[in-house]
mmCIF file of C-alpha atoms in Angstrom:
data_model
loop_
_atom_site.group_PDB
_atom_site.id
_atom_site.type_symbol
_atom_site.label_atom_id
_atom_site.label_comp_id
_atom_site.label_asym_id
_atom_site.label_seq_id
_atom_site.Cartn_x
_atom_site.Cartn_y
_atom_site.Cartn_z
ATOM 1 C CA MET A 218 0.121 0.029 0.193
ATOM 2 C CA ASP A 219 1.328 3.518 -1.008
ATOM 3 C CA LEU A 220 0.677 5.727 2.292
ATOM 4 C CA GLN A 221 1.786 8.690 0.447
ATOM 5 C CA LYS A 222 -1.091 8.330 -2.175
ATOM 6 C CA LEU A 223 -3.741 8.167 1.128
ATOM 7 C CA ILE A 224 -2.418 10.979 2.825
ATOM 8 C CA GLY A 225 -1.816 13.722 -0.666
ATOM 9 C CA ASP A 226 1.322 13.268 -1.730
ATOM 10 C CA LYS A 227 1.568 15.638 -3.994
ATOM 11 C CA SER A 228 4.013 14.244 -6.166
ATOM 12 C CA ALA A 229 1.631 11.494 -6.974
ATOM 13 C CA ALA A 230 -0.213 14.001 -10.119
ATOM 14 C CA ILE A 231 3.130 15.110 -11.614
ATOM 15 C CA PRO A 232 2.962 13.014 -14.663
ATOM 16 C CA GLU A 233 5.600 9.922 -15.154
ATOM 17 C CA GLN A 234 7.394 11.528 -18.809
ATOM 18 C CA LEU A 235 8.217 14.822 -16.400
ATOM 19 C CA MET A 236 10.275 13.071 -14.066
ATOM 20 C CA PRO A 237 13.573 12.322 -15.867
ATOM 21 C CA ILE A 238 13.479 15.969 -16.638
ATOM 22 C CA ILE A 239 13.153 16.914 -12.977
ATOM 23 C CA GLU A 240 15.774 14.169 -11.903
ATOM 24 C CA GLY A 241 18.019 16.355 -14.696
ATOM 25 C CA ILE A 242 17.546 19.654 -13.332
ATOM 26 C CA VAL A 243 18.037 18.124 -9.696
ATOM 27 C CA SER A 244 21.402 16.569 -10.506
ATOM 28 C CA GLY A 245 22.591 19.276 -12.549
ATOM 29 C CA ASP A 246 22.410 18.102 -16.030
ATOM 30 C CA VAL A 247 19.634 20.333 -17.530
ATOM 31 C CA VAL A 248 20.603 23.685 -18.921
ATOM 32 C CA SER A 249 17.622 24.881 -20.475
ATOM 33 C CA LEU A 250 14.035 24.836 -19.978
ATOM 34 C CA VAL A 251 10.678 25.838 -21.314
ATOM 35 C CA CYS A 252 6.987 25.329 -20.005
ATOM 36 C CA LEU A 253 3.763 25.871 -20.709
ATOM 37 C CA ILE A 254 0.869 25.399 -18.776
ATOM 38 C CA GLU A 255 -3.056 26.270 -19.254
ATOM 39 C CA THR A 256 -5.233 25.853 -15.813
ATOM 40 C CA ARG A 257 -8.613 24.851 -15.720
ATOM 41 C CA ASP A 258 -10.059 28.134 -15.759
ATOM 42 C CA GLY A 259 -8.527 28.873 -19.566
ATOM 43 C CA ASP A 260 -5.440 30.648 -18.390
ATOM 44 C CA ILE A 261 -2.261 30.441 -19.775
ATOM 45 C CA GLY A 262 1.646 30.477 -18.628
ATOM 46 C CA ASP A 263 4.483 30.137 -19.992
ATOM 47 C CA LEU A 264 8.235 30.151 -18.385
ATOM 48 C CA PHE A 265 11.968 29.806 -19.809
ATOM 49 C CA GLU A 266 14.617 29.624 -17.832
ATOM 50 C CA LEU A 267 18.429 29.411 -19.438
ATOM 51 C CA ASN A 268 21.927 29.059 -18.913
ATOM 52 C CA MET A 269 20.734 26.183 -15.746
ATOM 53 C CA ASN A 270 23.021 24.825 -13.284
ATOM 54 C CA ASP A 271 26.150 26.851 -14.135
ATOM 55 C CA GLY A 272 25.460 25.707 -18.081
ATOM 56 C CA GLU A 273 25.830 27.368 -21.267
ATOM 57 C CA SER A 274 22.045 27.074 -23.193
ATOM 58 C CA ASN A 275 22.214 26.714 -27.415
ATOM 59 C CA LEU A 276 19.650 29.613 -27.809
ATOM 60 C CA TYR A 277 19.297 28.322 -32.130
ATOM 61 C CA ALA A 278 19.070 24.368 -30.117
ATOM 62 C CA VAL A 279 15.938 26.332 -27.240
ATOM 63 C CA LEU A 280 14.576 27.564 -30.629
ATOM 64 C CA GLY A 281 14.639 25.080 -33.137
ATOM 65 C CA ALA A 282 13.191 22.676 -30.471
ATOM 66 C CA LEU A 283 10.339 24.863 -29.768
ATOM 67 C CA GLU A 284 9.702 25.574 -33.509
ATOM 68 C CA ALA A 285 9.873 21.180 -33.502
ATOM 69 C CA LEU A 286 7.388 20.685 -30.949
ATOM 70 C CA LYS A 287 4.721 23.680 -32.191
ATOM 71 C CA ARG A 288 5.153 21.932 -35.391
ATOM 72 C CA ASP A 289 4.495 18.430 -34.294
ATOM 73 C CA PHE A 290 1.389 19.201 -32.118
ATOM 74 C CA MET A 291 -0.017 20.881 -35.093
ATOM 75 C CA ARG A 292 -0.063 18.003 -36.583
ATOM 76 C CA ILE A 293 -1.266 15.963 -33.942
ATOM 77 C CA HIS A 294 -3.949 17.766 -32.751
ATOM 78 C CA VAL A 295 -4.801 20.924 -35.446
ATOM 79 C CA GLU A 296 -7.039 19.945 -38.450
ATOM 80 C CA SER A 297 -4.996 20.841 -41.690
ATOM 81 C CA ARG A 298 -6.864 22.533 -45.370
ATOM 82 C CA VAL A 299 -3.978 21.290 -46.431
ATOM 83 C CA PRO A 300 -2.396 17.523 -46.779
ATOM 84 C CA TYR A 301 0.828 17.433 -44.729
ATOM 85 C CA VAL A 302 4.306 16.254 -47.104
ATOM 86 C CA GLU A 303 6.337 14.688 -45.451
ATOM 87 C CA PRO A 304 10.542 14.956 -47.108
ATOM 88 C CA GLU A 305 10.641 11.387 -48.965
ATOM 89 C CA GLU A 306 14.173 9.529 -46.844
ATOM 90 C CA HIS A 307 16.941 9.119 -49.918
ATOM 91 C CA ASP A 308 19.408 6.614 -49.341
ATOM 92 C CA ASN A 309 23.206 7.814 -49.441
ATOM 93 C CA ASP A 310 24.532 4.164 -50.658
#
């Protein structure tokens, strides 16, 4: 029996996918963090932290990751007016 869940451990509500990120922050491996939240009443919140844990953020990598996330999110959740066309992969053999 997990007593923490019975007495209201707030960490039990943390999504499993977020745990490696939290561990990376605590261990010092994470140097850049971007977060977006939506509350139940529709408010949107965001934050970003760069150069964390005495590290140096790669601003272009962070920006590229944001663009890739936006593209992936839209392809999964937003219906397009035109079909998505993926570039073909070519073997260089």
